[in-house]
């Protein structure tokens, strides 16, 4: 039988299977592989997504070699022949694949053997699910999600008509969270979302971004429209919302960008609005900051700097290096470990601390590369210390951009293997934005890494709306208390009560604790009564380069 006739003869069965599965999910693409002849038939959606022209493919390996990331190809070539033999059909296989956009996404493959009883043919059915596609609706508030925000922004840019992007953040939200707990603050977010929805019309849309941040796309909107809209928003929230019979007044910080030029991607525009929001919060007491004004005036240097830092990441993290700050045993003050902290240095800018770029980088996909660069560098530079300090534990910050990527798991294991760093001496600190990830995803990833012996810590505990939720749900090994609890603690009864109860909670749940921001000897002595496990702060040392850290360990108390 010729090829065409063969397929024609089997076409109706293949079509029926493909159609059935095509209805299952939006982000799943399918192909069927004829087992005797190795020929494949791709669903219409798969053809469109991957840019496949032919109806059936004589050698599917050839096509897959073009689509699968070169680093993942071995996995496919090793696994697929097993599936064809009916082995490991239930095991998930994950590889990165390239669509017509040229961008790689992580796909998980699910396989099954199906039979066409009429023609007595057997096929391997392969469902390829795109894991990178994020939910379009925010589960807590029912507003459109961050992913939808990016997608809509992309569409808006394509229209080439002026519009504005506004971002707001509820102020002092962290305090509310500490005082009233997450159930209550979740209610606030829901109620706020409702109020915001009431304010929308056909030219405006609201989105829930991370934590207490909301985004707006304001179509056909110039400077005046933006100013009016922002003022109305501010007034509305200042009047307050009702939650559990309490009237809560809300203050906001706000950042925006007016878009009149359309060459750029959504990510670039949203990080500019985020940058303006950051400035509103840190330097302008919450007043609306419009990015366009900042660029033209005082902060043009910063902007240029951001661009250069961004390019550095893309160019293999050129200019980045890692400093180490000791973490000491609270009782003895002896070095027990260190936290790796990234720095960037280039003339004429000098050394730039992460506070200047991390929050902004977190909105950029390049954070994945940068985070992994820090991990690799830190493990390579400190592995030798274990000979001097056998109990040494290295803490490395991990961002949401890393945790949310499926391939991060393999990357961490690869780095451990390459550097020879023992997994049990690595502790990964989950930083702020990780808390906006779905709890079950965090739990799954935390458990995966713990399964490989890696310790997991919650960084800046108590500052974000979700940190206590995470610690209850995902079994963390360590809690790091944010410096804001420690600053001024000796005169602040509330802070004393907070630190006491958090440390007690951690101790009774089998978690260790680290108090950050220990700046003086008096503070150290005062804090000892809380029985936290570790201290970290300028009193012991500022973050220093690896060479100096070695000296500190050799000369200091660590070597004894
Ligand atoms: P963090 O993880 O909470 O790190 C502690 C920060 O507090 C560091 O600032 C450190 O220099 C500073 N610090 C330590 N002891 C004291 C003290 O006694 N007093 C005061 N006032 N400050 C102290 P740094 O290095 O500027 O880092 C800022 C933040 O940037 C970090 O906060 C972390 O969230 C982020 N970051 C740094 N490196 C990385 C990284 O490699 N990846 C990711 N995702 N984030 C990083
Ligand atoms: Ca940290
Ligand atoms: Ca911290």
Coordinates of C-alpha atoms and ligand atoms in Angstrom, one line a residue:
X1 CA 0.0 0.0 0.0
X2 CA 1.3 3.5 -0.9
X3 CA 1.8 6.2 1.8
X4 CA -1.2 8.2 0.7
X5 CA -3.5 5.3 0.6
X6 CA -2.4 4.0 3.9
X7 CA -3.2 7.3 5.6
X8 CA -6.4 7.7 3.7
X9 CA -7.5 4.3 4.9
X10 CA -6.8 5.2 8.5
X11 CA -7.7 8.8 8.3
X12 CA -11.1 8.7 9.9
X13 CA -9.9 6.8 12.9
X14 CA -7.0 9.2 13.4
X15 CA -9.2 12.2 12.9
X16 CA -11.7 11.0 15.5
X17 CA -9.0 10.5 18.1
X18 CA -7.3 13.8 17.4
X19 CA -10.6 15.7 17.5
X20 CA -11.6 14.0 20.7
X21 CA -8.4 15.0 22.5
X22 CA -8.2 18.4 20.9
X23 CA -11.4 19.4 22.8
X24 CA -9.7 18.6 26.1
X25 CA -7.5 21.6 26.7
X26 CA -6.4 24.8 25.0
X27 CA -2.8 24.4 25.5
X28 CA -2.4 20.8 24.6
X29 CA -1.1 19.7 21.2
X30 CA -1.4 16.2 19.9
X31 CA 0.3 13.8 17.5
X32 CA -0.2 10.1 16.7
X33 CA 2.5 7.9 15.8
X34 CA 1.9 4.8 13.8
X35 CA 3.8 2.1 15.6
X36 CA 4.9 -0.2 12.8
X37 CA 5.8 2.5 10.3
X38 CA 7.0 5.3 12.6
X39 CA 4.9 7.9 10.7
X40 CA 3.2 10.7 12.6
X41 CA 0.0 12.6 12.2
X42 CA -0.2 16.0 13.9
X43 CA -3.4 17.7 15.1
X44 CA -4.4 21.0 13.3
X45 CA -3.6 23.0 16.4
X46 CA -0.2 21.4 16.7
X47 CA 0.5 22.1 13.1
X48 CA -0.4 25.8 13.6
X49 CA 1.6 26.2 16.8
X50 CA 4.7 24.5 15.6
X51 CA 4.5 25.6 12.0
X52 CA 4.3 22.1 10.5
X53 CA 3.1 22.0 6.9
X54 CA 2.6 18.4 6.1
X55 CA -0.4 16.3 7.0
X56 CA 1.6 13.3 7.9
X57 CA 5.3 13.0 8.6
X58 CA 7.4 10.1 7.4
X59 CA 10.1 10.6 10.1
X60 CA 8.8 12.3 13.2
X61 CA 12.3 12.4 14.8
X62 CA 13.4 14.7 12.1
X63 CA 10.7 17.2 12.9
X64 CA 11.1 16.9 16.7
X65 CA 14.8 17.5 16.3
X66 CA 14.0 20.9 14.9
X67 CA 11.4 21.7 17.6
X68 CA 12.9 20.4 20.8
X69 CA 15.6 22.3 22.6
X70 CA 19.0 20.8 21.8
X71 CA 19.8 20.2 25.5
X72 CA 16.6 18.2 26.0
X73 CA 16.7 16.2 22.8
X74 CA 18.5 13.3 24.4
X75 CA 15.6 12.8 26.8
X76 CA 13.1 12.6 24.0
X77 CA 15.3 10.2 22.0
X78 CA 15.9 8.0 25.0
X79 CA 12.3 8.1 26.3
X80 CA 10.2 7.8 23.1
X81 CA 11.4 4.4 22.0
X82 CA 10.4 3.1 25.5
X83 CA 6.9 4.5 25.2
X84 CA 6.6 3.0 21.7
X85 CA 7.3 -0.4 23.4
X86 CA 4.6 0.4 25.9
X87 CA 7.1 1.0 28.8
X88 CA 6.7 3.9 31.2
X89 CA 3.6 5.2 29.5
X90 CA 2.5 7.0 32.7
X91 CA 5.7 8.7 33.4
X92 CA 5.7 12.4 32.5
X93 CA 8.4 13.6 30.1
X94 CA 9.3 17.3 30.0
X95 CA 11.2 19.0 27.2
X96 CA 11.4 22.6 25.9
X97 CA 9.9 23.1 22.5
X98 CA 9.9 26.0 20.0
X99 CA 6.7 27.3 18.4
X100 CA 6.5 29.5 15.4
X101 CA 7.2 32.5 17.7
X102 CA 10.7 31.1 18.0
X103 CA 10.4 31.1 21.8
X104 CA 11.0 27.9 23.8
X105 CA 8.2 26.8 26.2
X106 CA 8.3 23.8 28.5
X107 CA 6.0 21.0 27.4
X108 CA 5.0 17.9 29.3
X109 CA 4.3 14.8 27.3
X110 CA 1.6 12.3 28.2
X111 CA 1.5 9.1 26.2
X112 CA -0.9 6.3 25.6
X113 CA -1.2 3.4 23.2
X114 CA -4.4 3.4 21.2
X115 CA -5.8 0.8 18.7
X116 CA -7.9 1.0 15.7
X117 CA -9.7 -2.3 16.0
X118 CA -11.2 -2.1 12.5
X119 CA -7.9 -1.8 10.7
X120 CA -5.9 -3.6 13.3
X121 CA -3.4 -0.7 13.6
X122 CA -1.7 0.5 16.8
X123 CA -0.6 4.0 17.5
X124 CA 1.2 5.9 20.2
X125 CA -0.9 8.9 21.2
X126 CA 1.2 11.8 22.4
X127 CA -0.4 14.8 24.3
X128 CA 2.0 17.7 24.5
X129 CA 0.9 20.2 27.1
X130 CA 2.3 23.7 27.2
X131 CA 3.3 24.3 30.8
X132 CA 4.2 27.9 30.4
X133 CA 0.7 29.2 29.8
X134 CA -0.5 30.9 32.9
X135 CA -4.1 31.2 34.2
X136 CA -6.0 34.1 32.8
X137 CA -8.1 34.8 35.9
X138 CA -6.8 35.5 39.3
X139 CA -8.1 32.9 41.7
X140 CA -8.5 35.2 44.7
X141 CA -10.1 38.3 43.3
X142 CA -11.6 37.0 40.0
X143 CA -10.0 39.9 38.2
X144 CA -7.9 39.2 35.1
X145 CA -4.5 37.8 36.0
X146 CA -1.0 39.1 35.5
X147 CA -0.6 36.8 32.5
X148 CA -3.7 38.3 30.9
X149 CA -2.4 41.8 31.6
X150 CA 0.7 41.1 29.6
X151 CA -1.3 39.5 26.8
X152 CA -3.7 42.5 26.6
X153 CA -0.9 44.9 26.7
X154 CA 0.6 43.2 23.7
X155 CA -2.7 43.6 21.9
X156 CA -3.0 47.2 22.9
X157 CA 0.5 48.0 21.6
X158 CA -0.4 46.4 18.3
X159 CA -3.2 48.9 17.8
X160 CA -0.8 51.8 17.6
X161 CA -3.1 54.3 19.4
X162 CA -2.1 56.2 22.5
X163 CA -2.9 54.6 25.8
X164 CA -1.8 54.5 29.4
X165 CA -0.7 51.8 31.9
X166 CA -1.2 52.5 35.5
X167 CA -0.1 50.4 38.4
X168 CA -1.1 50.9 42.1
X169 CA -0.1 49.2 45.3
X170 CA -2.0 49.3 48.5
X171 CA 0.2 50.9 51.2
X172 CA 0.9 49.4 54.6
X173 CA -0.7 46.2 53.4
X174 CA 2.0 44.2 55.1
X175 CA 1.2 45.8 58.4
X176 CA -2.5 44.9 58.0
X177 CA -1.4 41.4 57.3
X178 CA 0.7 41.2 60.4
X179 CA -2.0 42.7 62.6
X180 CA -5.1 40.9 61.2
X181 CA -3.8 37.9 59.3
X182 CA -4.2 36.7 55.7
X183 CA -7.9 35.8 55.8
X184 CA -8.7 39.4 56.5
X185 CA -6.2 40.9 54.0
X186 CA -7.6 38.5 51.4
X187 CA -11.0 40.0 52.1
X188 CA -9.5 43.4 51.6
X189 CA -8.1 42.4 48.2
X190 CA -11.4 40.9 47.1
X191 CA -13.4 44.0 48.3
X192 CA -10.9 46.3 46.6
X193 CA -11.2 44.3 43.4
X194 CA -14.9 44.8 43.5
X195 CA -14.6 48.5 43.9
X196 CA -12.2 48.7 41.1
X197 CA -14.4 46.8 38.8
X198 CA -17.2 49.3 39.4
X199 CA -14.9 52.0 38.1
X200 CA -14.2 50.4 34.7
X201 CA -15.8 51.3 31.5
X202 CA -15.4 50.2 27.9
X203 CA -12.0 51.8 27.6
X204 CA -10.5 50.6 30.8
X205 CA -9.6 47.2 32.3
X206 CA -8.2 46.2 35.7
X207 CA -5.9 43.3 36.5
X208 CA -4.6 41.8 39.7
X209 CA -0.8 41.8 39.6
X210 CA 1.4 40.5 42.4
X211 CA 0.3 40.8 46.1
X212 CA -1.4 44.1 46.8
X213 CA -0.7 45.4 43.3
X214 CA -3.2 46.1 40.6
X215 CA -2.7 47.1 37.0
X216 CA -4.9 49.1 34.6
X217 CA -4.9 49.5 30.9
X218 CA -6.5 52.8 30.0
X219 CA -7.3 53.1 26.3
X220 CA -7.6 56.4 24.4
X221 CA -6.1 58.0 27.5
X222 CA -3.7 60.9 27.6
X223 CA -2.0 62.7 30.5
X224 CA -5.2 64.5 31.7
X225 CA -7.3 61.4 31.5
X226 CA -4.7 59.5 33.5
X227 CA -4.5 62.1 36.2
X228 CA -8.2 62.3 36.6
X229 CA -8.6 58.5 36.7
X230 CA -5.8 58.1 39.3
X231 CA -7.4 60.9 41.4
X232 CA -10.8 59.2 41.3
X233 CA -9.2 55.9 42.3
X234 CA -7.4 57.4 45.1
X235 CA -10.5 59.2 46.4
X236 CA -12.6 56.1 46.2
X237 CA -10.2 54.0 48.2
X238 CA -9.5 56.7 50.7
X239 CA -13.2 56.7 51.5
X240 CA -12.7 53.1 52.6
X241 CA -14.1 49.7 52.2
X242 CA -16.1 47.5 54.5
X243 CA -14.5 44.3 55.6
X244 CA -16.0 42.2 58.5
X245 CA -17.9 45.3 59.7
X246 CA -14.7 47.3 59.9
X247 CA -14.2 50.4 57.8
X248 CA -10.7 50.2 56.2
X249 CA -9.3 53.2 54.5
X250 CA -6.8 52.5 51.8
X251 CA -3.8 54.6 50.7
X252 CA -2.0 53.8 47.5
X253 CA 1.2 54.4 45.7
X254 CA 0.9 54.8 41.9
X255 CA 3.2 54.6 38.9
X256 CA 2.2 54.9 35.2
X257 CA 3.5 55.2 31.7
X258 CA 1.9 57.0 28.8
X259 CA 2.5 55.1 25.6
X260 CA 2.7 57.0 22.4
X261 CA 5.4 55.0 20.7
X262 CA 4.7 51.4 20.0
X263 CA 8.1 49.8 19.3
X264 CA 8.6 47.6 22.3
X265 CA 7.3 44.5 24.0
X266 CA 4.7 44.4 26.8
X267 CA 7.3 43.4 29.3
X268 CA 9.3 46.5 28.6
X269 CA 6.4 48.8 29.1
X270 CA 5.1 47.0 32.2
X271 CA 8.6 47.1 33.8
X272 CA 8.7 50.9 33.2
X273 CA 5.4 51.3 35.0
X274 CA 6.7 49.1 37.8
X275 CA 9.8 51.2 38.0
X276 CA 7.6 54.3 38.3
X277 CA 5.6 52.6 41.0
X278 CA 8.7 51.7 42.9
X279 CA 9.8 55.3 42.8
X280 CA 6.4 56.5 44.0
X281 CA 6.7 54.2 47.0
X282 CA 10.3 54.8 48.0
X283 CA 10.8 58.4 47.1
X284 CA 7.6 60.3 46.6
X285 CA 5.3 59.1 49.5
X286 CA 2.9 57.4 47.2
X287 CA 2.3 60.3 44.8
X288 CA 1.6 59.3 41.2
X289 CA 4.8 59.0 39.2
X290 CA 4.6 59.0 35.4
X291 CA 7.5 57.2 33.9
X292 CA 7.7 59.6 30.9
X293 CA 8.5 62.5 33.3
X294 CA 11.1 60.6 35.1
X295 CA 13.0 59.7 31.9
X296 CA 13.1 63.3 30.7
X297 CA 14.3 64.7 34.0
X298 CA 16.3 63.7 37.0
X299 CA 16.4 59.9 36.7
X300 CA 17.5 59.5 33.1
X301 CA 20.7 58.0 34.5
X302 CA 18.8 55.3 36.3
X303 CA 16.9 54.3 33.2
X304 CA 20.1 54.1 31.2
X305 CA 21.6 52.0 33.9
X306 CA 18.6 49.6 33.9
X307 CA 19.1 49.1 30.2
X308 CA 22.8 48.4 30.6
X309 CA 22.1 46.0 33.5
X310 CA 19.5 44.3 31.4
X311 CA 22.0 43.9 28.5
X312 CA 24.6 42.6 31.0
X313 CA 22.3 39.7 31.9
X314 CA 21.6 38.9 28.3
X315 CA 25.4 38.9 27.7
X316 CA 26.1 36.1 30.1
X317 CA 25.8 38.1 33.3
X318 CA 28.8 40.2 32.6
X319 CA 29.6 42.6 35.4
X320 CA 27.7 40.6 38.1
X321 CA 29.5 39.0 41.0
X322 CA 28.5 37.6 44.4
X323 CA 29.2 38.8 47.9
X324 CA 28.9 36.8 51.1
X325 CA 27.5 37.9 54.4
X326 CA 28.1 35.6 57.4
X327 CA 25.3 33.9 59.2
X328 CA 26.3 33.1 62.8
X329 CA 25.0 30.8 65.5
X330 CA 22.9 33.0 67.8
X331 CA 24.4 31.7 71.1
X332 CA 28.1 31.8 70.2
X333 CA 28.4 34.3 67.4
X334 CA 30.4 31.7 65.4
X335 CA 30.1 31.6 61.6
X336 CA 27.7 28.8 60.6
X337 CA 27.1 29.8 57.0
X338 CA 26.6 32.7 54.7
X339 CA 24.1 34.4 52.4
X340 CA 25.1 35.0 48.8
X341 CA 24.1 38.5 47.6
X342 CA 24.4 39.6 44.0
X343 CA 26.2 42.8 43.0
X344 CA 26.8 44.5 39.7
X345 CA 29.8 46.6 38.9
X346 CA 30.8 48.6 35.9
X347 CA 32.5 51.9 35.3
X348 CA 31.4 54.7 35.4
X349 CA 28.6 53.5 37.6
X350 CA 30.6 51.8 40.2
X351 CA 29.1 49.0 42.3
X352 CA 25.3 48.9 42.2
X353 CA 23.4 47.1 45.0
X354 CA 20.6 44.7 44.2
X355 CA 18.0 47.1 45.7
X356 CA 18.4 49.2 42.6
X357 CA 17.6 46.4 40.1
X358 CA 16.3 43.2 41.6
X359 CA 12.6 44.2 41.9
X360 CA 12.7 45.5 38.4
X361 CA 14.6 42.5 37.1
X362 CA 12.0 40.2 38.7
X363 CA 9.5 41.4 36.1
X364 CA 12.0 40.3 33.4
X365 CA 12.5 36.8 32.1
X366 CA 16.3 37.5 32.4
X367 CA 16.0 37.0 36.2
X368 CA 16.0 33.3 35.5
X369 CA 19.5 33.4 34.0
X370 CA 20.8 35.9 36.6
X371 CA 19.5 33.8 39.5
X372 CA 21.1 30.7 38.1
X373 CA 24.3 32.6 37.6
X374 CA 24.4 33.6 41.3
X375 CA 23.7 30.0 42.4
X376 CA 26.4 28.6 40.2
X377 CA 29.0 31.2 41.1
X378 CA 28.2 31.0 44.9
X379 CA 28.4 27.2 45.0
X380 CA 31.7 27.2 43.0
X381 CA 33.3 29.9 45.2
X382 CA 32.3 28.4 48.5
X383 CA 32.6 24.6 48.0
X384 CA 36.2 24.7 49.3
X385 CA 35.1 26.3 52.6
X386 CA 33.5 23.1 53.6
X387 CA 37.0 21.7 54.4
X388 CA 37.5 24.5 56.9
X389 CA 34.0 24.6 58.2
X390 CA 32.3 21.2 57.8
X391 CA 28.9 22.5 59.0
X392 CA 28.9 25.5 56.6
X393 CA 25.5 26.2 55.0
X394 CA 25.2 28.5 52.0
X395 CA 22.0 30.5 51.6
X396 CA 21.1 31.6 48.1
X397 CA 18.1 33.7 47.2
X398 CA 15.7 32.2 44.7
X399 CA 13.2 34.3 42.7
X400 CA 9.8 33.4 41.4
X401 CA 11.2 33.5 37.9
X402 CA 13.2 30.5 38.8
X403 CA 10.8 28.6 41.0
X404 CA 8.0 28.8 38.4
X405 CA 10.1 27.3 35.6
X406 CA 9.9 23.5 35.3
X407 CA 13.5 23.2 34.1
X408 CA 14.8 25.0 37.2
X409 CA 14.7 21.6 39.1
X410 CA 17.1 20.0 36.6
X411 CA 19.3 23.2 36.5
X412 CA 19.8 23.2 40.3
X413 CA 20.7 19.5 40.3
X414 CA 23.1 20.1 37.4
X415 CA 24.8 23.0 39.2
X416 CA 25.2 20.9 42.4
X417 CA 26.8 18.1 40.3
X418 CA 29.0 20.4 38.3
X419 CA 30.3 22.3 41.4
X420 CA 30.5 19.2 43.6
X421 CA 28.6 21.2 46.3
X422 CA 26.8 18.8 48.7
X423 CA 23.0 19.4 48.5
X424 CA 22.6 19.2 52.3
X425 CA 24.7 22.4 52.7
X426 CA 22.6 24.5 50.3
X427 CA 19.6 26.5 51.6
X428 CA 17.4 28.2 49.1
X429 CA 15.6 31.4 50.3
X430 CA 12.3 32.1 48.7
X431 CA 12.1 35.8 48.1
X432 CA 9.1 38.1 48.1
X433 CA 7.6 37.5 44.7
X434 CA 7.6 33.7 45.2
X435 CA 4.7 34.2 47.5
X436 CA 2.5 35.2 44.7
X437 CA 2.9 31.8 43.1
X438 CA 0.0 29.3 43.7
X439 CA 0.5 27.5 47.0
X440 CA 0.3 24.1 45.6
X441 CA 3.1 24.9 43.1
X442 CA 5.3 26.2 45.9
X443 CA 4.6 23.2 48.0
X444 CA 5.4 20.8 45.1
X445 CA 8.7 22.6 44.3
X446 CA 9.7 22.9 47.9
X447 CA 9.1 19.2 48.4
X448 CA 11.0 18.4 45.3
X449 CA 14.2 20.2 46.4
X450 CA 13.9 18.9 50.0
X451 CA 13.6 15.5 48.5
X452 CA 17.1 16.1 47.2
X453 CA 18.4 17.2 50.6
X454 CA 18.3 20.9 49.9
X455 CA 17.1 23.1 52.8
X456 CA 14.3 25.7 52.0
X457 CA 13.9 29.0 53.8
X458 CA 11.1 31.7 53.7
X459 CA 12.9 35.0 53.4
X460 CA 11.6 38.3 54.9
X461 CA 9.0 36.4 56.8
X462 CA 6.1 38.6 58.0
X463 CA 6.4 41.3 55.3
X464 CA 4.3 39.8 52.5
X465 CA 0.7 39.0 52.5
X466 CA 1.3 35.3 51.9
X467 CA 4.4 34.3 53.9
X468 CA 2.6 32.8 56.8
X469 CA 0.3 30.9 54.5
X470 CA 3.2 29.3 52.7
X471 CA 4.9 28.3 55.9
X472 CA 1.8 26.6 57.1
X473 CA 1.1 24.8 53.8
X474 CA 4.6 24.0 52.5
X475 CA 7.0 22.5 55.0
X476 CA 9.8 25.0 55.1
X477 CA 13.1 24.3 57.0
X478 CA 13.8 27.8 58.0
X479 CA 12.2 31.2 58.5
X480 CA 14.2 34.4 58.1
X481 CA 12.6 37.3 60.0
X482 CA 12.6 40.6 58.2
X483 CA 14.8 43.4 59.5
X484 CA 11.8 45.6 60.0
X485 CA 10.9 43.5 63.0
X486 CA 14.3 43.9 64.5
X487 CA 14.8 47.6 63.9
X488 CA 13.8 49.5 67.1
X489 CA 12.6 46.3 68.8
X490 CA 14.0 47.3 72.2
X491 CA 11.4 50.1 72.4
X492 CA 8.5 48.5 70.6
X493 CA 6.4 46.1 72.5
X494 CA 4.5 45.0 69.4
X495 CA 7.6 44.0 67.6
X496 CA 8.8 42.1 70.7
X497 CA 5.6 40.1 70.8
X498 CA 5.8 39.4 67.1
X499 CA 9.3 38.1 67.2
X500 CA 8.6 36.1 70.3
X501 CA 5.6 34.4 68.8
X502 CA 7.2 33.8 65.4
X503 CA 10.3 32.1 66.9
X504 CA 8.1 30.0 69.2
X505 CA 5.9 29.0 66.4
X506 CA 8.9 28.1 64.3
X507 CA 10.6 26.1 67.1
X508 CA 7.4 24.2 67.9
X509 CA 7.0 23.4 64.2
X510 CA 10.5 22.1 63.8
X511 CA 11.7 25.1 61.7
X512 CA 14.9 27.0 62.5
X513 CA 15.0 30.8 62.5
X514 CA 17.3 33.6 61.4
X515 CA 17.0 37.1 62.7
X516 CA 18.3 39.7 60.2
X517 CA 19.6 43.2 60.8
X518 CA 21.7 42.6 63.9
X519 CA 23.7 45.8 63.8
X520 CA 25.2 46.2 67.3
X521 CA 26.5 44.1 70.2
X522 CA 23.7 45.4 72.4
X523 CA 21.1 44.3 69.9
X524 CA 22.7 40.9 69.7
X525 CA 22.7 40.5 73.5
X526 CA 19.1 41.7 73.7
X527 CA 17.9 39.3 70.9
X528 CA 19.5 36.2 72.5
X529 CA 16.5 35.7 74.8
X530 CA 14.3 34.8 71.8
X531 CA 16.2 31.7 71.2
X532 CA 16.4 32.1 67.4
X533 CA 18.9 29.7 65.7
X534 CA 20.9 32.2 63.7
X535 CA 21.8 35.9 63.5
X536 CA 22.8 37.9 60.5
X537 CA 23.8 41.6 60.3
X538 CA 26.4 44.3 60.0
X539 CA 27.6 43.7 63.5
X540 CA 29.2 40.5 62.3
X541 CA 30.1 41.7 58.9
X542 CA 28.7 43.5 55.9
X543 CA 28.5 41.4 52.7
X544 CA 32.1 40.9 51.4
X545 CA 33.9 39.4 48.5
X546 CA 34.8 35.7 48.6
X547 CA 38.5 36.4 49.3
X548 CA 37.7 38.5 52.4
X549 CA 35.1 35.9 53.5
X550 CA 37.8 33.2 53.4
X551 CA 40.0 35.5 55.6
X552 CA 37.2 36.0 58.0
X553 CA 36.6 32.3 58.3
X554 CA 40.3 31.6 58.7
X555 CA 41.1 34.4 61.2
X556 CA 37.8 34.6 62.9
X557 CA 35.9 32.4 65.2
X558 CA 34.9 30.1 62.4
X559 CA 38.2 28.3 62.2
X560 CA 38.3 27.2 65.8
Ligands
LIG1 P1 17.6 40.1 51.6 O1 17.6 38.7 51.0 O2 16.7 40.3 52.7 O3 19.2 40.3 52.0 C1 19.6 41.0 53.1 C2 19.9 42.4 52.8 O4 20.1 43.1 54.0 C3 21.2 42.6 52.0 O5 21.0 43.7 51.2 C4 22.2 42.9 53.1 O6 23.3 43.6 52.7 C5 21.3 43.7 54.1 N1 21.8 43.7 55.4 C6 22.4 42.6 56.1 N2 22.6 42.9 57.3 C7 22.2 44.2 57.6 C8 22.2 45.0 58.7 O7 22.6 44.7 59.8 N3 21.6 46.2 58.6 C9 21.1 46.7 57.4 N4 20.6 47.9 57.3 N5 21.1 45.9 56.3 C10 21.6 44.6 56.4 P2 21.4 43.7 49.7 O8 22.6 42.9 49.4 O9 21.3 45.1 49.2 O10 20.2 42.8 49.1 C11 18.9 43.4 49.0 C12 17.9 42.3 48.5 O11 18.1 42.0 47.2 C13 18.0 41.0 49.3 O12 17.4 41.1 50.5 C14 17.3 40.1 48.3 O13 15.9 40.2 48.4 C15 17.7 40.6 47.0 N6 18.8 39.8 46.4 C16 20.1 39.9 46.6 N7 20.8 39.0 45.9 C17 19.9 38.3 45.2 C18 19.9 37.2 44.3 O14 21.0 36.6 44.0 N8 18.8 36.7 43.9 C19 17.6 37.3 44.2 N9 16.5 36.8 43.7 N10 17.5 38.3 45.0 C20 18.6 38.8 45.6
LIG2 CA1 17.6 36.7 51.4
LIG3 CA1 15.8 38.8 54.1

